[in-house]
């Protein structure tokens, strides 16, 4: 048993700040301002200037992909393409992998203002396949070695640009499938262990992962659910299957369907294939809708009738409208009081779509890290969207409509870093769309657990709940919002115990998970 004394930020319904919290055997026994006499002699931890909060949630991450890229080459902070090529050259000399995987290339954050190309990759790495993924996770650049391996799979597909090596849209999805299958299962599982430990260092106690990319028989979905069930250190994982085949989801007895890739309704702004109602500035293109309204509505109706929770990727306003119309049609067809369907990203919403979200209680797992994103800067978005760029990621508008937002990284697109998410949410590039610190903290904690029906056990510091908690270096409620980035995660506590890094064989962990029937 242990008593925590100091700033206890509960994130409960009233955003109570308490003075004391008592934990015993992984459960919270008491939260309040006066310590009952029976706990006075219990061992105390005095927080001083620190604060105790619920554990964070990453409510949208491509966990297998993030794990792979986290173990690979991250070029996101490179200032030039020459720096990227130098980093790749050094990485190639040190790596024993058959394929070199990099992530984070952006034409908007390098001095050349363009992507690296196939010839440049060939110059520094002609002998090994190179898969360099663009920062938004929706396009890549390949060298000749890799292109020759996949030429028959991508030639003729939309988005295949063999001359530059850039692949987007369907060509990118095809190459992603190919690369995914090239990674050995033991290596992937080892990468996943390291990624979990990294996320724990950021105070994250629950992960919502979207799976179903490229593995034969959707092996990544099974690996992630077995991996999650095999975790024995308190970390929680919830799996969304990225498919429109409801039978596949029910066969695995999963509760959730959706995410990106097969359930992405459009592309992204970085490749100008996010679906818009009005063309991009100085262009005739409105982007790409991957499905017809009828196809999306039919999928939503089937999944909703099957009792599944639905999530779909929508970046542009046309995609957002398509998603809201489809979910409305599904709920009109078969009403469900507590469905918790969601639209991921919701970057450029419409008034009509927001009204549907409010009326039908549709959730929004958003990425506040997209606000003033260095890899996709505001000036670029203003250039391609005009005045519409000021309507991107309208967090205050969502909050004022009573729409529940949770926060996610969309990793590997951005880093799993809830402190950064809070900072961006409270310092919106359109100031009137900023959240309060209390709202931002709740978005990163309680709302994530609520999204997957976990709020009765976790997500707020209340008596009877599991003691999944984070100690912060400072109290965010007492910080100027401009200085929120100064706050550090000092410790993650899961079930009342300090987080312990994963040890032992990842294979044995998966085998344990295969036997488990724990919630996932």
Short mmCIF file of C-alpha atoms in Angstrom, two decimals:
data_model
loop_
_atom_site.label_atom_id
_atom_site.label_comp_id
_atom_site.label_asym_id
_atom_site.label_seq_id
_atom_site.Cartn_x
_atom_site.Cartn_y
_atom_site.Cartn_z
CA UNK A 1 0.00 0.00 0.00
CA UNK A 2 1.21 3.51 -0.80
CA UNK A 3 -0.01 7.07 -0.37
CA UNK A 4 0.78 9.71 -2.99
CA UNK A 5 0.61 13.26 -1.65
CA UNK A 6 0.65 16.34 -3.86
CA UNK A 7 -1.04 17.40 -7.09
CA UNK A 8 -3.30 14.50 -8.11
CA UNK A 9 -4.86 15.42 -11.48
CA UNK A 10 -7.71 12.93 -11.63
CA UNK A 11 -9.16 13.63 -15.11
CA UNK A 12 -12.51 12.58 -13.67
CA UNK A 13 -15.85 14.05 -14.76
CA UNK A 14 -15.18 17.23 -12.76
CA UNK A 15 -11.42 17.41 -13.46
CA UNK A 16 -10.87 17.24 -9.71
CA UNK A 17 -7.42 18.04 -8.37
CA UNK A 18 -6.94 16.06 -5.16
CA UNK A 19 -4.21 16.07 -2.53
CA UNK A 20 -4.04 12.37 -1.72
CA UNK A 21 -4.26 9.07 -3.61
CA UNK A 22 -3.99 5.67 -1.95
CA UNK A 23 -2.97 2.64 -4.03
CA UNK A 24 -2.90 -0.99 -2.94
CA UNK A 25 -2.20 -4.10 -4.97
CA UNK A 26 -2.66 -2.28 -8.26
CA UNK A 27 -5.99 -0.61 -7.40
CA UNK A 28 -6.82 2.90 -6.28
CA UNK A 29 -8.45 2.77 -2.84
CA UNK A 30 -8.98 6.44 -2.14
CA UNK A 31 -8.69 9.87 -3.77
CA UNK A 32 -9.41 13.09 -1.90
CA UNK A 33 -8.24 16.21 -0.12
CA UNK A 34 -8.20 14.77 3.41
CA UNK A 35 -6.33 11.56 4.20
CA UNK A 36 -8.47 9.12 6.24
CA UNK A 37 -6.91 8.19 9.56
CA UNK A 38 -6.54 4.53 8.56
CA UNK A 39 -3.97 5.53 5.90
CA UNK A 40 -1.91 8.02 7.93
CA UNK A 41 0.79 5.48 8.85
CA UNK A 42 1.03 4.08 5.31
CA UNK A 43 4.23 4.72 3.35
CA UNK A 44 4.04 8.12 1.65
CA UNK A 45 5.50 9.47 -1.58
CA UNK A 46 5.45 13.25 -1.48
CA UNK A 47 5.30 14.63 -5.01
CA UNK A 48 6.56 18.12 -4.23
CA UNK A 49 6.41 20.10 -7.49
CA UNK A 50 5.59 16.95 -9.48
CA UNK A 51 2.09 15.79 -10.47
CA UNK A 52 0.33 12.43 -10.69
CA UNK A 53 -1.94 11.85 -13.69
CA UNK A 54 -3.61 8.85 -15.42
CA UNK A 55 -1.43 6.97 -17.89
CA UNK A 56 -1.52 8.36 -21.42
CA UNK A 57 -3.08 6.58 -24.41
CA UNK A 58 -1.94 6.53 -28.03
CA UNK A 59 -5.33 6.16 -29.68
CA UNK A 60 -4.05 5.67 -33.23
CA UNK A 61 -0.74 4.04 -34.14
CA UNK A 62 0.39 1.58 -36.79
CA UNK A 63 2.29 -0.39 -34.21
CA UNK A 64 4.02 -2.98 -36.42
CA UNK A 65 5.05 -0.23 -38.85
CA UNK A 66 6.16 2.08 -36.06
CA UNK A 67 8.21 -0.74 -34.54
CA UNK A 68 9.90 -1.39 -37.89
CA UNK A 69 10.72 2.26 -38.55
CA UNK A 70 11.75 2.88 -34.94
CA UNK A 71 14.42 0.21 -35.47
CA UNK A 72 15.38 1.67 -38.85
CA UNK A 73 16.67 5.02 -40.08
CA UNK A 74 14.76 8.15 -39.06
CA UNK A 75 15.55 11.09 -41.37
CA UNK A 76 12.72 13.32 -40.19
CA UNK A 77 15.01 15.97 -38.72
CA UNK A 78 17.41 16.14 -41.68
CA UNK A 79 17.87 19.68 -43.00
CA UNK A 80 18.75 18.66 -46.56
CA UNK A 81 18.60 15.74 -48.97
CA UNK A 82 22.38 15.55 -48.87
CA UNK A 83 22.11 14.99 -45.11
CA UNK A 84 19.54 12.25 -45.73
CA UNK A 85 21.89 10.57 -48.21
CA UNK A 86 24.80 10.83 -45.78
CA UNK A 87 22.68 9.29 -43.03
CA UNK A 88 21.62 6.48 -45.37
CA UNK A 89 25.24 5.81 -46.37
CA UNK A 90 26.31 5.52 -42.72
CA UNK A 91 23.27 3.37 -41.88
CA UNK A 92 24.02 1.01 -44.79
CA UNK A 93 27.56 0.43 -43.52
CA UNK A 94 26.33 -0.51 -40.03
CA UNK A 95 23.17 -2.45 -40.85
CA UNK A 96 23.14 -6.21 -41.36
CA UNK A 97 19.57 -6.13 -42.73
CA UNK A 98 18.91 -7.31 -46.28
CA UNK A 99 16.67 -4.31 -46.92
CA UNK A 100 17.28 -0.77 -45.66
CA UNK A 101 14.19 0.95 -44.32
CA UNK A 102 14.04 4.67 -43.66
CA UNK A 103 11.28 7.02 -42.64
CA UNK A 104 10.53 10.73 -42.57
CA UNK A 105 11.62 12.15 -45.93
CA UNK A 106 9.83 15.43 -46.62
CA UNK A 107 10.12 17.91 -49.48
CA UNK A 108 8.98 20.71 -47.17
CA UNK A 109 11.59 20.54 -44.40
CA UNK A 110 14.77 20.25 -46.52
CA UNK A 111 16.56 23.09 -48.27
CA UNK A 112 16.15 21.52 -51.73
CA UNK A 113 12.35 21.62 -51.36
CA UNK A 114 11.96 18.27 -53.07
CA UNK A 115 12.11 14.58 -52.21
CA UNK A 116 15.26 12.56 -52.66
CA UNK A 117 14.99 10.50 -55.83
CA UNK A 118 15.84 7.06 -57.14
CA UNK A 119 19.14 8.11 -58.74
CA UNK A 120 20.35 9.73 -55.51
CA UNK A 121 19.51 6.63 -53.50
CA UNK A 122 21.36 4.54 -56.09
CA UNK A 123 24.42 6.75 -55.70
CA UNK A 124 24.86 5.99 -51.98
CA UNK A 125 23.32 2.52 -51.88
CA UNK A 126 23.31 0.62 -55.18
CA UNK A 127 23.66 -2.90 -53.74
CA UNK A 128 20.82 -3.18 -51.21
CA UNK A 129 17.11 -2.44 -51.64
CA UNK A 130 16.15 0.90 -50.09
CA UNK A 131 12.61 1.69 -48.93
CA UNK A 132 12.48 5.36 -47.89
CA UNK A 133 9.00 6.25 -46.64
CA UNK A 134 7.69 9.77 -46.84
CA UNK A 135 6.87 11.53 -43.54
CA UNK A 136 3.09 11.10 -43.99
CA UNK A 137 3.25 7.32 -44.36
CA UNK A 138 1.37 7.46 -47.67
CA UNK A 139 4.24 7.48 -50.17
CA UNK A 140 7.81 6.28 -50.53
CA UNK A 141 10.94 6.54 -52.67
CA UNK A 142 12.71 3.37 -53.78
CA UNK A 143 16.12 2.76 -55.29
CA UNK A 144 16.66 0.70 -58.45
CA UNK A 145 17.49 -2.46 -56.50
CA UNK A 146 14.08 -2.45 -54.83
CA UNK A 147 12.23 -1.23 -57.91
CA UNK A 148 13.52 -4.17 -59.97
CA UNK A 149 12.13 -6.52 -57.31
CA UNK A 150 8.66 -4.98 -57.32
CA UNK A 151 8.35 -3.77 -60.92
CA UNK A 152 5.85 -6.45 -61.89
CA UNK A 153 3.69 -5.62 -58.84
CA UNK A 154 3.53 -1.83 -59.30
CA UNK A 155 3.92 -1.17 -63.00
CA UNK A 156 0.67 0.30 -64.28
CA UNK A 157 -0.73 1.05 -60.83
CA UNK A 158 -1.87 4.54 -59.96
CA UNK A 159 0.93 6.41 -58.19
CA UNK A 160 3.87 4.56 -59.75
CA UNK A 161 6.59 7.00 -60.86
CA UNK A 162 9.45 4.78 -61.95
CA UNK A 163 11.61 7.66 -63.17
CA UNK A 164 11.92 9.34 -59.76
CA UNK A 165 11.31 6.23 -57.68
CA UNK A 166 8.38 7.88 -55.90
CA UNK A 167 5.43 5.63 -55.21
CA UNK A 168 2.09 6.75 -53.81
CA UNK A 169 -1.55 5.69 -53.76
CA UNK A 170 -2.06 2.07 -54.89
CA UNK A 171 1.59 1.68 -55.94
CA UNK A 172 2.71 2.60 -52.42
CA UNK A 173 0.28 0.13 -50.85
CA UNK A 174 1.63 -2.65 -53.10
CA UNK A 175 5.26 -1.92 -52.19
CA UNK A 176 4.36 -1.67 -48.50
CA UNK A 177 2.85 -5.15 -48.72
CA UNK A 178 6.00 -6.46 -50.38
CA UNK A 179 8.37 -4.88 -47.85
CA UNK A 180 6.27 -6.01 -44.91
CA UNK A 181 6.52 -9.60 -46.08
CA UNK A 182 10.31 -9.31 -46.32
CA UNK A 183 10.71 -8.76 -42.55
CA UNK A 184 11.20 -11.92 -40.53
CA UNK A 185 8.72 -12.57 -37.74
CA UNK A 186 11.44 -12.86 -35.02
CA UNK A 187 12.91 -9.51 -36.09
CA UNK A 188 9.50 -7.85 -36.13
CA UNK A 189 8.70 -9.12 -32.65
CA UNK A 190 12.05 -7.94 -31.34
CA UNK A 191 11.36 -4.52 -32.82
CA UNK A 192 7.92 -4.50 -31.16
CA UNK A 193 9.46 -5.14 -27.75
CA UNK A 194 11.78 -2.16 -28.16
CA UNK A 195 8.93 0.03 -29.38
CA UNK A 196 6.76 -0.81 -26.36
CA UNK A 197 9.57 0.19 -24.01
CA UNK A 198 10.02 3.45 -25.90
CA UNK A 199 6.33 4.30 -25.66
CA UNK A 200 6.36 3.51 -21.96
CA UNK A 201 9.17 6.04 -21.53
CA UNK A 202 6.70 8.64 -22.84
CA UNK A 203 4.12 7.69 -20.20
CA UNK A 204 1.86 5.69 -22.53
CA UNK A 205 0.01 2.83 -20.84
CA UNK A 206 -2.40 1.87 -23.62
CA UNK A 207 -1.98 1.55 -27.39
CA UNK A 208 -4.71 1.44 -30.04
CA UNK A 209 -3.02 -0.23 -32.98
CA UNK A 210 -4.34 -0.55 -36.52
CA UNK A 211 -3.18 -3.71 -38.27
CA UNK A 212 -3.58 -5.53 -41.54
CA UNK A 213 -0.87 -4.48 -43.99
CA UNK A 214 0.81 -6.90 -46.34
CA UNK A 215 1.29 -10.06 -44.29
CA UNK A 216 0.10 -13.34 -45.74
CA UNK A 217 -3.19 -14.32 -44.12
CA UNK A 218 -3.06 -11.05 -42.16
CA UNK A 219 -0.39 -12.43 -39.88
CA UNK A 220 0.41 -9.00 -38.46
CA UNK A 221 -3.10 -8.79 -36.97
CA UNK A 222 -2.58 -12.12 -35.23
CA UNK A 223 0.94 -11.24 -34.11
CA UNK A 224 -0.20 -7.98 -32.58
CA UNK A 225 -3.13 -9.49 -30.71
CA UNK A 226 -0.99 -12.38 -29.44
CA UNK A 227 1.83 -9.99 -28.58
CA UNK A 228 -0.60 -7.73 -26.69
CA UNK A 229 -2.13 -10.63 -24.79
CA UNK A 230 1.31 -11.89 -23.86
CA UNK A 231 2.38 -8.62 -22.23
CA UNK A 232 2.88 -9.21 -18.53
CA UNK A 233 3.97 -5.77 -17.34
CA UNK A 234 0.59 -4.01 -17.37
CA UNK A 235 0.83 -2.39 -20.82
CA UNK A 236 -2.51 -2.55 -22.66
CA UNK A 237 -3.07 -3.02 -26.40
CA UNK A 238 -6.31 -2.80 -28.40
CA UNK A 239 -6.32 -4.00 -32.02
CA UNK A 240 -8.26 -2.56 -34.97
CA UNK A 241 -8.25 -4.74 -38.09
CA UNK A 242 -7.72 -2.62 -41.24
CA UNK A 243 -10.14 -4.39 -43.52
CA UNK A 244 -13.59 -3.98 -45.03
CA UNK A 245 -14.16 -7.73 -44.82
CA UNK A 246 -16.32 -8.08 -41.70
CA UNK A 247 -16.06 -11.88 -41.84
CA UNK A 248 -12.29 -11.70 -41.26
CA UNK A 249 -12.80 -9.66 -38.10
CA UNK A 250 -15.50 -11.92 -36.67
CA UNK A 251 -13.44 -15.02 -37.45
CA UNK A 252 -10.74 -13.72 -35.08
CA UNK A 253 -13.33 -12.69 -32.46
CA UNK A 254 -12.04 -9.12 -32.59
CA UNK A 255 -14.26 -6.25 -31.50
CA UNK A 256 -12.94 -3.49 -33.76
CA UNK A 257 -12.54 -2.84 -37.46
CA UNK A 258 -10.88 0.00 -39.32
CA UNK A 259 -7.91 2.32 -39.39
CA UNK A 260 -6.07 3.31 -42.55
CA UNK A 261 -4.92 1.45 -45.70
CA UNK A 262 -7.95 -0.75 -46.57
CA UNK A 263 -10.19 1.52 -44.49
CA UNK A 264 -8.64 4.81 -45.62
CA UNK A 265 -11.24 6.78 -47.54
CA UNK A 266 -8.67 9.14 -49.07
CA UNK A 267 -4.98 10.01 -49.14
CA UNK A 268 -3.18 12.93 -47.49
CA UNK A 269 -2.19 16.53 -48.07
CA UNK A 270 1.50 15.75 -48.53
CA UNK A 271 0.75 13.94 -51.80
CA UNK A 272 -2.26 16.15 -52.59
CA UNK A 273 -4.53 13.12 -52.74
CA UNK A 274 -6.66 13.91 -49.69
CA UNK A 275 -10.20 14.11 -51.11
CA UNK A 276 -11.61 17.65 -51.32
CA UNK A 277 -15.01 19.06 -52.22
CA UNK A 278 -13.33 21.92 -54.14
CA UNK A 279 -10.07 21.45 -56.07
CA UNK A 280 -6.67 22.24 -54.65
CA UNK A 281 -5.47 25.79 -55.25
CA UNK A 282 -4.30 26.38 -58.81
CA UNK A 283 -5.33 22.85 -59.78
CA UNK A 284 -8.19 20.86 -61.26
CA UNK A 285 -7.56 17.97 -58.87
CA UNK A 286 -9.84 17.20 -55.94
CA UNK A 287 -7.66 14.36 -54.68
CA UNK A 288 -8.77 10.74 -54.46
CA UNK A 289 -11.72 8.97 -52.86
CA UNK A 290 -10.77 5.30 -52.78
CA UNK A 291 -14.36 4.05 -52.51
CA UNK A 292 -17.82 5.07 -53.64
CA UNK A 293 -20.38 6.28 -51.12
CA UNK A 294 -22.31 3.05 -51.64
CA UNK A 295 -19.29 0.88 -50.84
CA UNK A 296 -18.49 2.73 -47.62
CA UNK A 297 -22.10 2.76 -46.46
CA UNK A 298 -22.46 -0.97 -47.13
CA UNK A 299 -19.30 -1.70 -45.14
CA UNK A 300 -20.47 0.43 -42.22
CA UNK A 301 -23.90 -1.20 -42.18
CA UNK A 302 -22.41 -4.70 -42.11
CA UNK A 303 -19.88 -3.85 -39.41
CA UNK A 304 -22.42 -1.98 -37.30
CA UNK A 305 -24.94 -4.84 -37.49
CA UNK A 306 -22.14 -7.23 -36.49
CA UNK A 307 -21.65 -5.23 -33.29
CA UNK A 308 -18.19 -4.02 -34.25
CA UNK A 309 -16.62 -0.68 -33.43
CA UNK A 310 -15.74 1.13 -36.67
CA UNK A 311 -12.90 3.56 -37.39
CA UNK A 312 -12.08 5.09 -40.80
CA UNK A 313 -9.33 7.40 -42.04
CA UNK A 314 -10.56 10.70 -43.50
CA UNK A 315 -8.27 13.67 -44.14
CA UNK A 316 -10.04 15.89 -46.68
CA UNK A 317 -13.52 17.40 -46.37
CA UNK A 318 -14.98 15.13 -49.08
CA UNK A 319 -13.71 12.06 -47.24
CA UNK A 320 -14.98 13.41 -43.90
CA UNK A 321 -18.42 13.91 -45.42
CA UNK A 322 -18.34 10.40 -46.88
CA UNK A 323 -17.43 8.92 -43.50
CA UNK A 324 -20.10 10.80 -41.57
CA UNK A 325 -22.80 9.97 -44.12
CA UNK A 326 -21.87 6.29 -44.05
CA UNK A 327 -21.88 6.08 -40.26
CA UNK A 328 -25.17 7.93 -40.11
CA UNK A 329 -26.66 5.50 -42.64
CA UNK A 330 -25.42 2.54 -40.61
CA UNK A 331 -26.86 3.88 -37.36
CA UNK A 332 -30.16 4.80 -39.00
CA UNK A 333 -30.28 1.28 -40.39
CA UNK A 334 -29.48 -0.38 -37.05
CA UNK A 335 -29.41 2.05 -34.08
CA UNK A 336 -26.88 1.35 -31.34
CA UNK A 337 -26.88 3.47 -28.21
CA UNK A 338 -23.19 3.05 -27.36
CA UNK A 339 -21.33 2.20 -30.57
CA UNK A 340 -18.25 4.44 -30.25
CA UNK A 341 -17.61 4.56 -33.98
CA UNK A 342 -14.89 7.01 -34.93
CA UNK A 343 -13.32 9.01 -37.75
CA UNK A 344 -9.53 9.12 -37.60
CA UNK A 345 -7.72 12.40 -38.34
CA UNK A 346 -10.76 14.49 -39.38
CA UNK A 347 -8.32 17.18 -40.52
CA UNK A 348 -10.68 19.22 -42.69
CA UNK A 349 -14.20 18.69 -41.38
CA UNK A 350 -17.39 20.26 -42.68
CA UNK A 351 -20.23 21.84 -40.71
CA UNK A 352 -22.61 19.15 -41.98
CA UNK A 353 -20.25 16.40 -40.90
CA UNK A 354 -19.62 17.96 -37.49
CA UNK A 355 -23.37 18.14 -36.90
CA UNK A 356 -23.67 14.42 -37.70
CA UNK A 357 -20.80 13.63 -35.30
CA UNK A 358 -22.51 15.60 -32.55
CA UNK A 359 -25.95 14.06 -33.11
CA UNK A 360 -24.75 10.47 -33.55
CA UNK A 361 -21.98 10.60 -30.92
CA UNK A 362 -19.20 9.81 -33.39
CA UNK A 363 -15.73 10.01 -31.82
CA UNK A 364 -12.64 11.66 -33.30
CA UNK A 365 -9.16 10.21 -32.64
CA UNK A 366 -7.19 13.26 -33.77
CA UNK A 367 -3.51 14.05 -34.26
CA UNK A 368 -2.73 17.40 -32.66
CA UNK A 369 0.89 16.79 -33.71
CA UNK A 370 -0.26 17.68 -37.24
CA UNK A 371 -0.72 21.29 -36.08
CA UNK A 372 2.25 23.39 -37.24
CA UNK A 373 3.95 20.14 -38.27
CA UNK A 374 7.52 20.82 -39.48
CA UNK A 375 7.28 18.09 -42.13
CA UNK A 376 4.04 19.59 -43.48
CA UNK A 377 4.29 23.27 -42.52
CA UNK A 378 1.47 25.78 -42.42
CA UNK A 379 2.80 27.72 -45.40
CA UNK A 380 2.64 24.60 -47.58
CA UNK A 381 -0.93 23.87 -46.48
CA UNK A 382 -1.93 27.48 -47.14
CA UNK A 383 -0.39 27.22 -50.60
CA UNK A 384 -2.40 24.12 -51.58
CA UNK A 385 -5.61 24.85 -49.65
CA UNK A 386 -5.88 28.65 -49.51
CA UNK A 387 -8.21 29.92 -46.79
CA UNK A 388 -9.27 26.34 -46.03
CA UNK A 389 -5.95 25.83 -44.25
CA UNK A 390 -7.25 27.90 -41.33
CA UNK A 391 -10.02 25.35 -40.84
CA UNK A 392 -7.65 22.42 -40.34
CA UNK A 393 -7.75 20.42 -37.09
CA UNK A 394 -10.38 22.63 -35.39
CA UNK A 395 -10.06 21.23 -31.88
CA UNK A 396 -12.01 23.99 -30.13
CA UNK A 397 -14.86 23.66 -32.61
CA UNK A 398 -15.03 19.91 -31.96
CA UNK A 399 -14.98 20.45 -28.19
CA UNK A 400 -17.69 23.11 -28.32
CA UNK A 401 -19.92 20.63 -30.17
CA UNK A 402 -19.43 18.09 -27.40
CA UNK A 403 -17.50 15.70 -29.63
CA UNK A 404 -15.14 13.43 -27.72
CA UNK A 405 -11.59 13.63 -29.07
CA UNK A 406 -8.76 11.28 -28.19
CA UNK A 407 -5.13 11.81 -29.13
CA UNK A 408 -2.85 9.59 -31.18
CA UNK A 409 0.47 9.73 -32.97
CA UNK A 410 -0.46 8.06 -36.26
CA UNK A 411 3.00 6.59 -35.70
CA UNK A 412 5.30 6.33 -37.48
CA UNK A 413 4.06 9.60 -39.02
CA UNK A 414 4.69 11.48 -35.77
CA UNK A 415 6.35 10.36 -32.56
CA UNK A 416 4.30 8.88 -29.71
CA UNK A 417 4.78 11.89 -27.40
CA UNK A 418 1.72 12.99 -25.40
CA UNK A 419 3.47 16.02 -23.90
CA UNK A 420 3.99 17.30 -27.45
CA UNK A 421 0.36 16.54 -28.31
CA UNK A 422 -0.77 18.63 -25.35
CA UNK A 423 1.53 21.47 -26.33
CA UNK A 424 0.21 21.56 -29.91
CA UNK A 425 -3.42 21.32 -28.78
CA UNK A 426 -2.99 24.27 -26.40
CA UNK A 427 -0.96 26.35 -28.88
CA UNK A 428 -2.94 25.94 -32.10
CA UNK A 429 -1.64 27.92 -35.06
CA UNK A 430 -5.17 29.34 -35.21
CA UNK A 431 -5.33 30.51 -31.57
CA UNK A 432 -9.11 30.41 -31.25
CA UNK A 433 -9.01 26.66 -31.98
CA UNK A 434 -6.77 25.90 -28.97
CA UNK A 435 -7.84 23.71 -26.06
CA UNK A 436 -7.35 24.37 -22.37
CA UNK A 437 -4.69 22.34 -20.58
CA UNK A 438 -7.43 20.41 -18.77
CA UNK A 439 -9.09 19.52 -22.07
CA UNK A 440 -5.79 18.55 -23.68
CA UNK A 441 -4.81 16.32 -20.76
CA UNK A 442 -8.17 14.59 -20.82
CA UNK A 443 -7.88 14.10 -24.59
CA UNK A 444 -4.55 12.32 -24.03
CA UNK A 445 -5.75 10.20 -21.09
CA UNK A 446 -9.38 9.47 -20.21
CA UNK A 447 -10.80 9.98 -23.70
CA UNK A 448 -8.46 7.40 -25.18
CA UNK A 449 -9.61 4.78 -22.70
CA UNK A 450 -13.23 5.79 -23.32
CA UNK A 451 -12.74 5.25 -27.05
CA UNK A 452 -12.24 1.50 -26.56
CA UNK A 453 -14.72 1.00 -23.69
CA UNK A 454 -11.94 0.89 -21.08
CA UNK A 455 -13.00 3.89 -19.01
CA UNK A 456 -14.62 1.84 -16.25
CA UNK A 457 -11.25 0.39 -15.28
CA UNK A 458 -8.71 2.96 -16.44
CA UNK A 459 -8.25 6.51 -17.70
CA UNK A 460 -8.97 8.55 -14.56
CA UNK A 461 -7.70 8.45 -11.00
CA UNK A 462 -10.77 7.32 -9.06
CA UNK A 463 -11.34 4.85 -6.25
CA UNK A 464 -11.81 1.32 -7.55
CA UNK A 465 -9.92 1.81 -10.81
CA UNK A 466 -6.65 0.20 -11.83
CA UNK A 467 -3.66 2.31 -10.79
CA UNK A 468 -2.21 3.06 -14.23
CA UNK A 469 -0.53 6.40 -13.58
CA UNK A 470 2.26 8.74 -14.65
CA UNK A 471 4.40 11.01 -12.52
CA UNK A 472 5.19 14.26 -14.33
CA UNK A 473 8.07 16.57 -13.44
CA UNK A 474 5.66 19.50 -13.07
CA UNK A 475 1.97 20.23 -12.78
CA UNK A 476 0.70 21.12 -16.30
CA UNK A 477 -2.24 23.03 -14.81
CA UNK A 478 0.22 25.51 -13.32
CA UNK A 479 2.37 25.96 -16.44
CA UNK A 480 2.10 28.65 -19.05
CA UNK A 481 0.88 26.81 -22.17
CA UNK A 482 3.92 28.08 -24.08
CA UNK A 483 6.13 26.10 -21.69
CA UNK A 484 4.27 22.77 -21.64
CA UNK A 485 7.11 21.14 -23.58
CA UNK A 486 9.35 21.61 -20.53
CA UNK A 487 7.39 18.94 -18.64
CA UNK A 488 9.02 15.52 -18.47
CA UNK A 489 7.65 12.05 -17.80
CA UNK A 490 9.43 10.90 -14.67
CA UNK A 491 7.82 7.48 -14.24
CA UNK A 492 5.11 5.23 -15.63
CA UNK A 493 3.26 3.11 -13.09
CA UNK A 494 1.11 0.26 -14.36
CA UNK A 495 -1.12 -1.54 -11.86
CA UNK A 496 0.65 0.52 -9.23
CA UNK A 497 4.11 -0.78 -10.09
CA UNK A 498 6.94 0.99 -11.92
CA UNK A 499 7.05 -0.05 -15.56
CA UNK A 500 9.56 -2.80 -16.24
CA UNK A 501 11.11 -3.14 -19.71
CA UNK A 502 10.19 -6.29 -21.58
CA UNK A 503 12.61 -9.15 -21.13
CA UNK A 504 12.96 -12.62 -22.52
CA UNK A 505 12.08 -14.13 -25.85
CA UNK A 506 9.47 -12.35 -27.93
CA UNK A 507 8.49 -15.72 -29.39
CA UNK A 508 7.69 -17.11 -25.93
CA UNK A 509 5.68 -13.96 -25.21
CA UNK A 510 3.60 -14.53 -28.35
CA UNK A 511 3.09 -18.20 -27.49
CA UNK A 512 1.81 -17.12 -24.10
CA UNK A 513 -0.51 -14.65 -25.81
CA UNK A 514 -1.87 -17.38 -28.07
CA UNK A 515 -3.09 -19.22 -24.98
CA UNK A 516 -4.51 -16.13 -23.30
CA UNK A 517 -8.07 -14.89 -23.62
CA UNK A 518 -7.45 -11.48 -22.09
CA UNK A 519 -9.12 -8.39 -23.57
CA UNK A 520 -7.41 -7.05 -26.64
#
